[in-house]
Short mmCIF file of C-alpha atoms and ligand atoms in Angstrom, two decimals:
data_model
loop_
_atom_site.label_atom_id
_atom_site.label_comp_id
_atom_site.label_asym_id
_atom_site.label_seq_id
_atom_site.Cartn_x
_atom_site.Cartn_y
_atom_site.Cartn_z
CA UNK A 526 14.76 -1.96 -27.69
CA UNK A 527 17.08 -4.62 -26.76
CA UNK A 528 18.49 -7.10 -24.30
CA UNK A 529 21.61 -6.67 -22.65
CA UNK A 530 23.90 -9.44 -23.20
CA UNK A 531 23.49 -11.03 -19.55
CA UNK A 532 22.33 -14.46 -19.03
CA UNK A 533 18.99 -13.41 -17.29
CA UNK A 534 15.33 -14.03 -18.79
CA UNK A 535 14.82 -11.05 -21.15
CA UNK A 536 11.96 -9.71 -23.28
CA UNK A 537 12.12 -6.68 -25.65
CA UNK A 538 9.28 -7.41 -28.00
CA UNK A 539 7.61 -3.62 -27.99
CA UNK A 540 4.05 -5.43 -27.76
CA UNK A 541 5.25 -7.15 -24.48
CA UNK A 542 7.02 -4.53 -22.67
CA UNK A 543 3.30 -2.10 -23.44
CA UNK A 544 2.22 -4.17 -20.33
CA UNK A 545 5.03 -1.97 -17.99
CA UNK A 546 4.07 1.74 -19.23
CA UNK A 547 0.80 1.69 -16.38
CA UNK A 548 0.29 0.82 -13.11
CA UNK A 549 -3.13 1.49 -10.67
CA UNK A 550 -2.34 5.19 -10.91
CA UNK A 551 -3.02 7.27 -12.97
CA UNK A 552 -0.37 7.99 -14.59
CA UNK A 553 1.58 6.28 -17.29
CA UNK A 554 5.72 5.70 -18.26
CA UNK A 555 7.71 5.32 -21.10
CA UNK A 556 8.30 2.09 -22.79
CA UNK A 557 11.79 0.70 -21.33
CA UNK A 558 14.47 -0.92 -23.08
CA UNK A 559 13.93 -4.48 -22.37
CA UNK A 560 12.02 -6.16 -19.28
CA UNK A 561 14.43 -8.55 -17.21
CA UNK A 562 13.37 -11.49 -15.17
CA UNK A 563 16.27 -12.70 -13.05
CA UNK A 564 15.37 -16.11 -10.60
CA UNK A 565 17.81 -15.05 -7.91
CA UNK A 566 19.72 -12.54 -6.40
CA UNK A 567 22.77 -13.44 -8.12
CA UNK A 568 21.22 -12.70 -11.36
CA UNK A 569 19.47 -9.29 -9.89
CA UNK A 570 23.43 -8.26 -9.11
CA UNK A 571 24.32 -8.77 -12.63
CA UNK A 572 21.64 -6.84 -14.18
CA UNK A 573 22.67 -4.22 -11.53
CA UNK A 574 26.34 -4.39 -11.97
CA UNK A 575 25.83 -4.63 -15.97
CA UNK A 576 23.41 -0.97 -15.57
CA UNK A 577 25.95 0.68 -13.60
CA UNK A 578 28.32 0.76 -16.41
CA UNK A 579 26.13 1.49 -18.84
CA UNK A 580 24.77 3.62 -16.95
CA UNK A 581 21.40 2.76 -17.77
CA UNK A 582 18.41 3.28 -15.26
CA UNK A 583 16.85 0.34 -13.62
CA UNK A 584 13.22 0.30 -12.59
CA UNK A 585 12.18 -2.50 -10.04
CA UNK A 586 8.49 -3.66 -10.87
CA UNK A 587 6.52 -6.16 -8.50
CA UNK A 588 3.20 -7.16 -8.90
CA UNK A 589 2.49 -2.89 -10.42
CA UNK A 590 -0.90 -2.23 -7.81
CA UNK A 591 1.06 1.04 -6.62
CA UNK A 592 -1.47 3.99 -6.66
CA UNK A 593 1.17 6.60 -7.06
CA UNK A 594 3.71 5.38 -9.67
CA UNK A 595 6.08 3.68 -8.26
CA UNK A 596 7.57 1.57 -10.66
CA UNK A 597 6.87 3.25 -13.70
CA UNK A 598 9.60 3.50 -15.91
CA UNK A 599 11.50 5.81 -18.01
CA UNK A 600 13.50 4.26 -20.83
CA UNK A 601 16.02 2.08 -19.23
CA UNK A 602 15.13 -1.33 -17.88
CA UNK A 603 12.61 -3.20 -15.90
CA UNK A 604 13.38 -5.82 -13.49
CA UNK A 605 10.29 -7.83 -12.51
CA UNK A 606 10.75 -9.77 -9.68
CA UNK A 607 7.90 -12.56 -10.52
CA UNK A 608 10.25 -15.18 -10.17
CA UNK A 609 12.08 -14.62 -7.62
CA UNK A 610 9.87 -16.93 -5.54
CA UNK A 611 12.19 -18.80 -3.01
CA UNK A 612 10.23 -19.98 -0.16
CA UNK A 613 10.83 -21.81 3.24
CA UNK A 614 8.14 -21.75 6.53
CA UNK A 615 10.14 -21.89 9.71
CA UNK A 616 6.45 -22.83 11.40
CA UNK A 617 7.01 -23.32 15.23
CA UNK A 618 9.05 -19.61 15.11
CA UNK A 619 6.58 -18.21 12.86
CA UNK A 620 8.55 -17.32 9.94
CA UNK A 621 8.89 -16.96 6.34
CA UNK A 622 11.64 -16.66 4.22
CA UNK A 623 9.96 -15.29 1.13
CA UNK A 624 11.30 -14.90 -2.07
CA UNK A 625 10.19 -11.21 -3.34
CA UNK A 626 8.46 -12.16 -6.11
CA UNK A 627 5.16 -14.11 -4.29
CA UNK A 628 1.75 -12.42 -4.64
CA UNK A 629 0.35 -12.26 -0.87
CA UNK A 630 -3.10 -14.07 -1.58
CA UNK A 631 -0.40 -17.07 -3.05
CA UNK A 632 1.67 -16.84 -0.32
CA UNK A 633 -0.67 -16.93 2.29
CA UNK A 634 -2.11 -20.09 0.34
CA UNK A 635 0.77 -21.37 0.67
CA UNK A 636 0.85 -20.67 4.71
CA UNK A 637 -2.47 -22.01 5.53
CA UNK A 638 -1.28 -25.27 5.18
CA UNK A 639 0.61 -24.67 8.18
CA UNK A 640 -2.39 -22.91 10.01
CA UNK A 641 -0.32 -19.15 9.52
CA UNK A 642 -0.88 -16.25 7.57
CA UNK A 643 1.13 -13.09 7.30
CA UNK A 644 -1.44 -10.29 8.13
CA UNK A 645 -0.48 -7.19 5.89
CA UNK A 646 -3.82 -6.80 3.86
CA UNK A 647 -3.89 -4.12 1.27
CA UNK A 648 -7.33 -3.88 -0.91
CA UNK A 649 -4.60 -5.23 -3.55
CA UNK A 650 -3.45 -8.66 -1.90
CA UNK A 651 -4.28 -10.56 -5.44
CA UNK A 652 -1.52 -8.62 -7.02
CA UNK A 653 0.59 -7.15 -4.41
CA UNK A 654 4.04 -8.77 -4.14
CA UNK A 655 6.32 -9.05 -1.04
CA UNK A 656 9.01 -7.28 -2.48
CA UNK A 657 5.96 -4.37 -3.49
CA UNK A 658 4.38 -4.80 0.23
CA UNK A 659 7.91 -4.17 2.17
CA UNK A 660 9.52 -1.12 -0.50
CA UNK A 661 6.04 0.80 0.29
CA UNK A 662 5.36 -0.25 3.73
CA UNK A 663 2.20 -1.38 2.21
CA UNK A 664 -0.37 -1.27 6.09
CA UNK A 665 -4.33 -2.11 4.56
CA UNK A 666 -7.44 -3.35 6.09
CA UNK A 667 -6.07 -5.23 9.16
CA UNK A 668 -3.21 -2.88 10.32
CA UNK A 669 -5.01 -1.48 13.28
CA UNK A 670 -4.64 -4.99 15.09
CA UNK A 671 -1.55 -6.34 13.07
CA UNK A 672 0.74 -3.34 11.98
CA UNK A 673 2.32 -2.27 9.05
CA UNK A 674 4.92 -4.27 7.11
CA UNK A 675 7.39 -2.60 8.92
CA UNK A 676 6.67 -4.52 12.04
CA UNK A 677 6.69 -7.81 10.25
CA UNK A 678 10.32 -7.13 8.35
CA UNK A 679 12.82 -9.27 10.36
CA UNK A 680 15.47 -9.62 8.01
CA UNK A 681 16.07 -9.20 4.02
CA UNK A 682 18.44 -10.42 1.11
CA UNK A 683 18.77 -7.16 -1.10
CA UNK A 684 21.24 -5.92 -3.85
CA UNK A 685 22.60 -2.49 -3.41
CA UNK A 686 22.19 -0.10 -6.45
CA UNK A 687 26.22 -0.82 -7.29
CA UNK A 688 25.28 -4.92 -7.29
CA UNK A 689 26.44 -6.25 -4.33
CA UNK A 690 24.32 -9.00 -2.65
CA UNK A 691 23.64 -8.21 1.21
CA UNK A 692 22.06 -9.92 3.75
CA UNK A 693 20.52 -7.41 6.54
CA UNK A 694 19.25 -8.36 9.72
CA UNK A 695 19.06 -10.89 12.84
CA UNK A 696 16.80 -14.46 13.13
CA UNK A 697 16.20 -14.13 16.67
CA UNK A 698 13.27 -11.81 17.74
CA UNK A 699 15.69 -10.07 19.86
CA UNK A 700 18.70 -8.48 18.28
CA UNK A 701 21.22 -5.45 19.25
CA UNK A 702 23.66 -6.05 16.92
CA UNK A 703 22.62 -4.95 13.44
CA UNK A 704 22.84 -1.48 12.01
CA UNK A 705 19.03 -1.97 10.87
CA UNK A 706 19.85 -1.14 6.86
CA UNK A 707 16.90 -3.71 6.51
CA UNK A 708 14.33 -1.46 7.87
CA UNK A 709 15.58 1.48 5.56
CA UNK A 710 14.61 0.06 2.75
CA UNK A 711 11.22 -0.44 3.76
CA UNK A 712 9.04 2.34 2.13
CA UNK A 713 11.80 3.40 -0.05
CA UNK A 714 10.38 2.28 -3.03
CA UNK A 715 12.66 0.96 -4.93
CA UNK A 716 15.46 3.74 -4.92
CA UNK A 717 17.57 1.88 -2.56
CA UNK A 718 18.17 -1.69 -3.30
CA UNK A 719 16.17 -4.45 -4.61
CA UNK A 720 14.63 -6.95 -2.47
CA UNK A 721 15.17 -10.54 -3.16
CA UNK A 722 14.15 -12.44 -0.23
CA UNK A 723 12.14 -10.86 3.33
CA UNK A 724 12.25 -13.02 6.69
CA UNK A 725 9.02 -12.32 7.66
CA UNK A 726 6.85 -12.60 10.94
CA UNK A 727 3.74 -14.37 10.98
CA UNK A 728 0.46 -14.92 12.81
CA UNK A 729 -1.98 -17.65 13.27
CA UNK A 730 -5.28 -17.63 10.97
CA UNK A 731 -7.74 -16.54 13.50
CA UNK A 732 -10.49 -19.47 13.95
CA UNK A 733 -13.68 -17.06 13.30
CA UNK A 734 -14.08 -13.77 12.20
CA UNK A 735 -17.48 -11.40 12.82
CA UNK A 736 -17.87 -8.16 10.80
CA UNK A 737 -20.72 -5.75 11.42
CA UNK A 738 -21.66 -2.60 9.84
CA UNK A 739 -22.18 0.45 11.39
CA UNK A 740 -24.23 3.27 10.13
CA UNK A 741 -23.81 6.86 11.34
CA UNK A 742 -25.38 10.43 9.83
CA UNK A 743 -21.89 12.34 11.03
CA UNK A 744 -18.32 12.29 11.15
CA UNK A 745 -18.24 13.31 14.25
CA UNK A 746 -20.76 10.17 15.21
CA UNK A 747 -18.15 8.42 13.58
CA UNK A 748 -15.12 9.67 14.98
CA UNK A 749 -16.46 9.44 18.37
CA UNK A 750 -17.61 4.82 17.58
CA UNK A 751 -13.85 4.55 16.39
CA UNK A 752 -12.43 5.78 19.26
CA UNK A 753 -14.85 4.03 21.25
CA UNK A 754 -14.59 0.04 19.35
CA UNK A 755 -10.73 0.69 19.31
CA UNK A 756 -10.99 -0.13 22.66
CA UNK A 757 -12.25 -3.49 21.87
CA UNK A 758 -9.14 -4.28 19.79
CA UNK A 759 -11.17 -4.86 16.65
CA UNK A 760 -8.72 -6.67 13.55
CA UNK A 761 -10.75 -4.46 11.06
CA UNK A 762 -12.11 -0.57 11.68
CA UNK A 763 -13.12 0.49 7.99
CA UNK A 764 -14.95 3.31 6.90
CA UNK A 765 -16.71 4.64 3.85
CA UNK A 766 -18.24 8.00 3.09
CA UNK A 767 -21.79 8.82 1.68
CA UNK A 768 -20.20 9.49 -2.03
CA UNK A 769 -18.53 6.29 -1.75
CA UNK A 770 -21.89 4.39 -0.66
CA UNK A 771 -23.35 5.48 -3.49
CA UNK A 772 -20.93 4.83 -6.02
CA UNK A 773 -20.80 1.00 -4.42
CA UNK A 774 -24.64 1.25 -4.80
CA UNK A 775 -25.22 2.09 -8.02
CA UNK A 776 -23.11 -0.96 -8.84
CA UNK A 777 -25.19 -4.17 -10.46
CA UNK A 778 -22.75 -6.52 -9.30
CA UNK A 779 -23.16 -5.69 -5.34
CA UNK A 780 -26.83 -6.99 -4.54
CA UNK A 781 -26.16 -5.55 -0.71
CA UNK A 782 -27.00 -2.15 -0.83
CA UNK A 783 -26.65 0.66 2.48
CA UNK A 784 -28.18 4.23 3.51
CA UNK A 785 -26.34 7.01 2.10
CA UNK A 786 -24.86 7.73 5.34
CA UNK A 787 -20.95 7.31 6.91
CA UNK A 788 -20.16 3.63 7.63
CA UNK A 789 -18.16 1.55 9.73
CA UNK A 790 -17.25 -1.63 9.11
CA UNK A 791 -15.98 -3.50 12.02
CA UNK A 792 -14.09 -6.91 12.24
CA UNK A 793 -13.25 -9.05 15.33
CA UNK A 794 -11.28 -12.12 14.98
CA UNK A 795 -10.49 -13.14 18.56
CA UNK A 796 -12.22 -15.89 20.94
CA UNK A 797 -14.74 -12.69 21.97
CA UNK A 798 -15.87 -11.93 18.83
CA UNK A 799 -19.25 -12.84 19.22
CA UNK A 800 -19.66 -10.78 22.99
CA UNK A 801 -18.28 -7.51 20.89
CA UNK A 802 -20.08 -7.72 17.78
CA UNK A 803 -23.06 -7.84 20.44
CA UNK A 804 -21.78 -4.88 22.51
CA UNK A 805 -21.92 -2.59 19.74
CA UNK A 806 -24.96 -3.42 17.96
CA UNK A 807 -26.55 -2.83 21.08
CA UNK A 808 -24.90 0.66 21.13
CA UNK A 809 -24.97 1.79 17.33
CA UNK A 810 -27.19 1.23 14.84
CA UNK A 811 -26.05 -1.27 12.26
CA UNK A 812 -26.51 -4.91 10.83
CA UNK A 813 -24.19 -8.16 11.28
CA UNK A 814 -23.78 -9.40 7.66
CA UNK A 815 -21.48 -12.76 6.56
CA UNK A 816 -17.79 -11.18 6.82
CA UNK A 817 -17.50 -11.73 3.12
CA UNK A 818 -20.34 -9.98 1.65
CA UNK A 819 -19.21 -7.21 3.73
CA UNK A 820 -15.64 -7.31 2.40
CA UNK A 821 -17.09 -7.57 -0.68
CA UNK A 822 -18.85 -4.20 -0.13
CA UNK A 823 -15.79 -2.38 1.38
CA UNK A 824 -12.99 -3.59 -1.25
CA UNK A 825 -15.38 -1.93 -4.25
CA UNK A 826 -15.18 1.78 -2.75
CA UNK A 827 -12.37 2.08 -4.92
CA UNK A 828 -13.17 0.60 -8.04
CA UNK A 829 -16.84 2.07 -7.99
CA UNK A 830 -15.45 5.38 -7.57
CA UNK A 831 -13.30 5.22 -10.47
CA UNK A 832 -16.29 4.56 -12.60
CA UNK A 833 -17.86 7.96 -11.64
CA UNK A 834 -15.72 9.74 -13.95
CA UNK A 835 -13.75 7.78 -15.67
CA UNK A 836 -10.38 8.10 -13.61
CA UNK A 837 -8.78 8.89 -9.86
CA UNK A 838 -6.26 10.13 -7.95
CA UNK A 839 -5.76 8.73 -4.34
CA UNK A 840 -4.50 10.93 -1.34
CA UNK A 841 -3.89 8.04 1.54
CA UNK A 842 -3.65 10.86 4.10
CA UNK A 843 -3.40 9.62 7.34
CA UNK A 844 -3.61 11.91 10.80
CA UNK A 845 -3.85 11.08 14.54
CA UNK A 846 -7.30 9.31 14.70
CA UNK A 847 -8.86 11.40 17.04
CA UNK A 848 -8.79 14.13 13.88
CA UNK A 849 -10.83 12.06 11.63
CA UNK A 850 -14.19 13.57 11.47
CA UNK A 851 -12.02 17.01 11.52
CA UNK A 852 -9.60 16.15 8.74
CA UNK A 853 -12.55 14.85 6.68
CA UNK A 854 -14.61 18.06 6.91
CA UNK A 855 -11.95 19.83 6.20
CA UNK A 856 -11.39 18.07 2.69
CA UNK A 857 -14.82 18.55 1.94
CA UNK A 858 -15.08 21.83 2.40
CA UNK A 859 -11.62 22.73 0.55
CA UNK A 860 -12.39 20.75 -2.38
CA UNK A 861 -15.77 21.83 -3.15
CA UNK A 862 -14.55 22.69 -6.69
CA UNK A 863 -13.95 18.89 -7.25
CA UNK A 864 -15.93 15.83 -6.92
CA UNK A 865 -14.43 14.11 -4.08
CA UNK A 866 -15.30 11.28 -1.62
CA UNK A 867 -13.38 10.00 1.30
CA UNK A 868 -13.11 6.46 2.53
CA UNK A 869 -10.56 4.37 4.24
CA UNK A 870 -8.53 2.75 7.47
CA UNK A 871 -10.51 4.72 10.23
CA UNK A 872 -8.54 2.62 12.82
CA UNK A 873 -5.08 4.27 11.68
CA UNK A 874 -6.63 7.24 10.74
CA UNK A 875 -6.03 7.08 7.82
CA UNK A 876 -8.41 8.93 4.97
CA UNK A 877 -8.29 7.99 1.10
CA UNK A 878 -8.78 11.44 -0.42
CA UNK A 879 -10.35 10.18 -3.77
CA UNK A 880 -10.40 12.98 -6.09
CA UNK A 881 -12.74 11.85 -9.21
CA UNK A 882 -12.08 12.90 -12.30
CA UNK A 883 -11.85 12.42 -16.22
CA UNK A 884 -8.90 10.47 -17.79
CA UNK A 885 -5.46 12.74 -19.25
CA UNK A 886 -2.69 14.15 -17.81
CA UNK A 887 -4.45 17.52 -17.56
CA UNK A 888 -6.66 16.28 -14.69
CA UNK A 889 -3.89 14.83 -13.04
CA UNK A 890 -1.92 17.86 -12.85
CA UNK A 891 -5.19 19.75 -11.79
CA UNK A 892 -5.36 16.93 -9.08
CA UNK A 893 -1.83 17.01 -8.00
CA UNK A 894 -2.04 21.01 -7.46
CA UNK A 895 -5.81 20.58 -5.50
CA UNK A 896 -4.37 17.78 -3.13
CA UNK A 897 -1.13 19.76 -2.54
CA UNK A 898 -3.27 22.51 -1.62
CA UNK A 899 -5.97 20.46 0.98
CA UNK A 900 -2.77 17.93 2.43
CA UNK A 901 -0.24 20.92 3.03
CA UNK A 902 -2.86 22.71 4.96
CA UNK A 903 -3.97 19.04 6.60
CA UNK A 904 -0.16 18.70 7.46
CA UNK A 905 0.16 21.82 9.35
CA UNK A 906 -3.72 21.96 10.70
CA UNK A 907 -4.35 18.39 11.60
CA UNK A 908 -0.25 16.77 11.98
CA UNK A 909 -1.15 15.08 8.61
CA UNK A 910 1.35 12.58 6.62
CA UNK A 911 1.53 12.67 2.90
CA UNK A 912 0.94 9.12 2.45
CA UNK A 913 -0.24 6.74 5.27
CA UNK A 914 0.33 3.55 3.43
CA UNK A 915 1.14 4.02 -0.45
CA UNK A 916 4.10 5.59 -0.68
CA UNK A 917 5.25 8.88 -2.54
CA UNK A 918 6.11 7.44 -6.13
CA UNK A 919 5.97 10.21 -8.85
CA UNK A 920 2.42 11.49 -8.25
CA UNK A 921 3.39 12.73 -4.41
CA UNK A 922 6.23 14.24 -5.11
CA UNK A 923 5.28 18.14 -5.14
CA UNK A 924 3.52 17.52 -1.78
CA UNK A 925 6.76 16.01 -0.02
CA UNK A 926 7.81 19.69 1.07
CA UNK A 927 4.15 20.15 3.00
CA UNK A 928 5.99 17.42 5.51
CA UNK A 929 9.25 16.49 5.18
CA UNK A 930 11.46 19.63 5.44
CA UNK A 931 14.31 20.57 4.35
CA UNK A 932 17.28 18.96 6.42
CA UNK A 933 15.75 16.01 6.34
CA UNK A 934 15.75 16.18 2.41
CA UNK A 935 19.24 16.73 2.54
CA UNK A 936 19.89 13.62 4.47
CA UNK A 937 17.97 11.40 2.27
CA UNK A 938 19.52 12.71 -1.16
CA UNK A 939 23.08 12.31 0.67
CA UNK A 940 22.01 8.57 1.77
CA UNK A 941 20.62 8.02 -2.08
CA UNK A 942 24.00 9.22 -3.30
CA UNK A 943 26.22 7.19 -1.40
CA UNK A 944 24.61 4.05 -2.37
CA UNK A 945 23.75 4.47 -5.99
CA UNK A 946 26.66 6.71 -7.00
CA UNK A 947 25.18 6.81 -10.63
CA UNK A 948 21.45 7.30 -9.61
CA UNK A 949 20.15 3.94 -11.81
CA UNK A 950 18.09 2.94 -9.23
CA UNK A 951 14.36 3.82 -9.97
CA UNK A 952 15.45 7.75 -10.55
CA UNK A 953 12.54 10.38 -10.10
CA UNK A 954 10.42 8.48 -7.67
CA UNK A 955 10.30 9.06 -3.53
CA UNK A 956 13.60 11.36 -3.28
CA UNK A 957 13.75 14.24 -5.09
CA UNK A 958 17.25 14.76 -6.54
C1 LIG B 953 -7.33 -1.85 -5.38
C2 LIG B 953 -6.10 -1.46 -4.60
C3 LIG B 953 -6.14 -1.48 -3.22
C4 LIG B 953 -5.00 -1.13 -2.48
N1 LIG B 953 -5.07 -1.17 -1.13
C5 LIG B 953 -3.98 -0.89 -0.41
C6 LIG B 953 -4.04 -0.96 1.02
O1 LIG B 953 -5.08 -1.27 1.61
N2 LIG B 953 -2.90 -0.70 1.70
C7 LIG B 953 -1.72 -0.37 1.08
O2 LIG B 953 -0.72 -0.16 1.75
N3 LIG B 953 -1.65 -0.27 -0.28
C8 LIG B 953 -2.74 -0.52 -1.02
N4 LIG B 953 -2.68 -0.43 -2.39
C9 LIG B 953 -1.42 0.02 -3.03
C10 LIG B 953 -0.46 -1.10 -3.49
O3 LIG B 953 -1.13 -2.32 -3.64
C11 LIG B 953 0.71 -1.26 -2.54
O4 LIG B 953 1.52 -0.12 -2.64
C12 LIG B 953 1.59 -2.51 -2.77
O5 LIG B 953 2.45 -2.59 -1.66
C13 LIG B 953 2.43 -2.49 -4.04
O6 LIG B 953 2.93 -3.80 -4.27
P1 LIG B 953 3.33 -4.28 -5.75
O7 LIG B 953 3.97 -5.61 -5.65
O8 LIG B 953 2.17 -4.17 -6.65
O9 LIG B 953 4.45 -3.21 -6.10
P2 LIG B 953 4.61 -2.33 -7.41
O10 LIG B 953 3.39 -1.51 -7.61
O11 LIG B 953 5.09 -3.15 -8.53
O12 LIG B 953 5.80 -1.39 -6.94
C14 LIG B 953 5.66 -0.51 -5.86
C15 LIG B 953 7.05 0.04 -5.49
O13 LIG B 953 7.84 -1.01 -4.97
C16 LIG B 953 9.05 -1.16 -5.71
N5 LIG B 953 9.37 -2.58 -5.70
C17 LIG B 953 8.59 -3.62 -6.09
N6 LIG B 953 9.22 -4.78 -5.86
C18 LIG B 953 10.43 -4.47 -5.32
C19 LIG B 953 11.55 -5.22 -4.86
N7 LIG B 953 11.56 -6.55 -4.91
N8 LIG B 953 12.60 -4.55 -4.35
C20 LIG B 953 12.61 -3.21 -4.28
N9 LIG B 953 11.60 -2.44 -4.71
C21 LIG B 953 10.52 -3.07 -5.21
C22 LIG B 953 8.76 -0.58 -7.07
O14 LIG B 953 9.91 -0.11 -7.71
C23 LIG B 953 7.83 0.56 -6.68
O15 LIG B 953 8.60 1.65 -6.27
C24 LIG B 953 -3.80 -0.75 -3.15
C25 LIG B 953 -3.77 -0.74 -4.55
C26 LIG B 953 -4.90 -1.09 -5.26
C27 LIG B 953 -4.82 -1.07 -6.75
#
């Protein structure tokens, strides 16, 4: 463990860097040489330029919520991004310019203030970073109404994997001119540059917000509502499975407790809210509950199930959304060998295949080959993608070929090769070389 001799915050105290060998999947690295913590993008090129010829990997690490392994590292060195936390409003455009290293529930503190928010909410906005949210395309709880980060990436400062410094992308809403390298680097996960700063688009905080809760004894019941509220351009279309109920039930910290039966959570934030949360409570049977005691419920489906057995793997499957109720009988009945419950973004259609099971490798492996089995079938069956919203890290990998074929494989290891000749940047994860 050591160092390098760069003028950049550094830590290589083997009790410290411990804290980098796990992220929320789960699955586990090796301790790295040293953890560096550069302040600006200068200082990101010089760690960069300084690993290139030692050839040394170089494993970009955000705010570590990825489910799949993302930044995990393997020797080399970490670069944590935590202070790289520029920031400047531009608030009659609405605009950020956002240093990577903000935490989304900081930054959008931060944007209140000016009456804005930017409206990518993963189940993880405590911890999730910018730089995190645009290298997985992070989507979340409010994509059905406000998109995935993808649609909110204007612009971005990044260093390429040889340490140059590169700005990517136009101010003005509309632009022709740019070769849009920005938007390639969202979702790739690291392996392609290292985000220091995002120009971001941004919405107004909606005055009120009304959340009801739907209850329904079938999928198809289900599929059939979320077809049906979509058309009421709801901000929030959630759903949780009977497993996942009761693992949220049997909780002692959640004092609301629901049926065993599918459920629908559904959010409005617009000036009709009140008209629509009306409209289908006439139609469905559910109950209106304070938004936040409903949140409360929804954002525990994945914690609770992790108690079950000990440990999870999460399969963010996502499929046209007319397939839902399909797609989700489908897991159950391939994976009655394994206890698994289903919840997720119904709105996007997309399904959190959780797989439950003990801690050690030897269940993830077992996972990895069950979930390869269900999502290649899903893929062909059901026009199924690999990973709706949290990317492919490590723990995806041996299910990229049920999607992504093999041309397009080609292209991406020839694009990884031509901008990190010596393969330092976060090697092993998203493109398999
Ligand atoms: C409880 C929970 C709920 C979640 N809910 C959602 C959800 O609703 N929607 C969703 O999309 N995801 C969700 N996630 C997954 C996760 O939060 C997202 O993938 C998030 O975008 C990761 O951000 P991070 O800052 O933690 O990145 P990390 O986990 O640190 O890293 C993720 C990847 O990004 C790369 N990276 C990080 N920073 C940079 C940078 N500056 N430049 C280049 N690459 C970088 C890393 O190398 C790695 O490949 C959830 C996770 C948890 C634990």
């Amino acid at each position: 463990m050591a160092c390098p001799p760069l003028d950049v915050l550094c830590i290589d105290d083997e009790s410290l860097l411990r804290a980098y060998l796990t992220d929320a999947s789960p699955l586990r690295g090796n301790l790295p040489q040293a953890v560096l913590f550069p302040s600006d993008a200068a200082e990101v090129a010089k760690v960069i330029r300084w690993a290139n010829k030692e050839k040394v990997a170089v494993y970009p690490y955000g705010g570590g919520s990825s489910l799949v392994g993302s930044p995990l590292p393997f020797d080399g060195i970490v670069v944590d991004t935590s202070l790289l936390l520029d920031l400047e409003v531009f608030e009659k455009d609405k605009l950020v310019l956002a240093g990577a290293g903000w935490r989304l529930s900081e930054l959008n503190h931060v944007l209140r203030r000016y009456g804005l928010w930017f409206p990518v909410d993963p189940g993880s906005v405590e911890w999730a970073t910018v730089g995190g949210v645009v290298a997985t395309n992070a989507g979340g709880i409010r994509a059905v109404k406000y998109g995935l980060t993808s649609d909110h990436v204007r612009a971005l400062e990044f260093v390429t994997p040889v340490g140059e410094v590169v700005w990517s992308g136009a101010w003005a809403k509309k632009s022709s001119t740019w070769l849009r390298v920005h938007q390639l680097l969202v979702g790739s996960e690291g392996t392609l540059g290292i985000v220091t700063k995002a120009l971001l688009t941004l919405s107004r905080v909606p005055e009120r917000r009304e959340a009801v809760l739907l209850l329904f004894e079938e999928a198809e019941e289900m599929g059939e509502a979320v077809l049906d509220i979509l058309e009421l351009a709801p901000s929030a279309l959630e759903f949780m499975d009977p497993k996942t109920v009761r693992a949220v039930n049997s909780r002692t910290d959640m004092s609301l407790k629901m049926p065993e039966k599918y459920l629908l959570l559904v959010e409005f934030d617009d000036e009709r809210s009140s008209e629509k949360t009306k409209l289908i409570l006439d139609k469905y049977e559910g109950i209106k509950e304070d938004p936040e005691t409903l949140w409360k419920y929804r954002k525990l489906a994945g914690p609770s199930l992790t108690l079950v057995k000990g440990s999870r793997s999460d399969w963010d499957v996502a499929v046209p959304v007319s397939l839902l109720p399909e797609a989700i009988k489908f897991v159950y009945e391939n994976a009655r060998d394994w206890e698994v419950a289903v919840f997720g973004h119904a709105g996007d259609g997309n399904l959190h295949v959780n797989l439950l099971h003990p801690p050690g490798e030897e269940w993830v492996r077992k996972a990895i080959e069950k979930a390869k089995e269900i999502i290649c079938e899903m893929s062909k069956r059901y026009k199924a993608t690999v990973s709706g919203e949290h990317g492919i890290g490590l723990l995806k990998l041996a299910l990229l070929g049920c999607e992504v074929d093999e041309p397009a494989l080609e292209l991406w290891k020839a694009i990884k090769k031509a901008l990190d000749p010596n393969l330092i940047l976060n090697p092993g994860k998203k493109i398999p070389l």
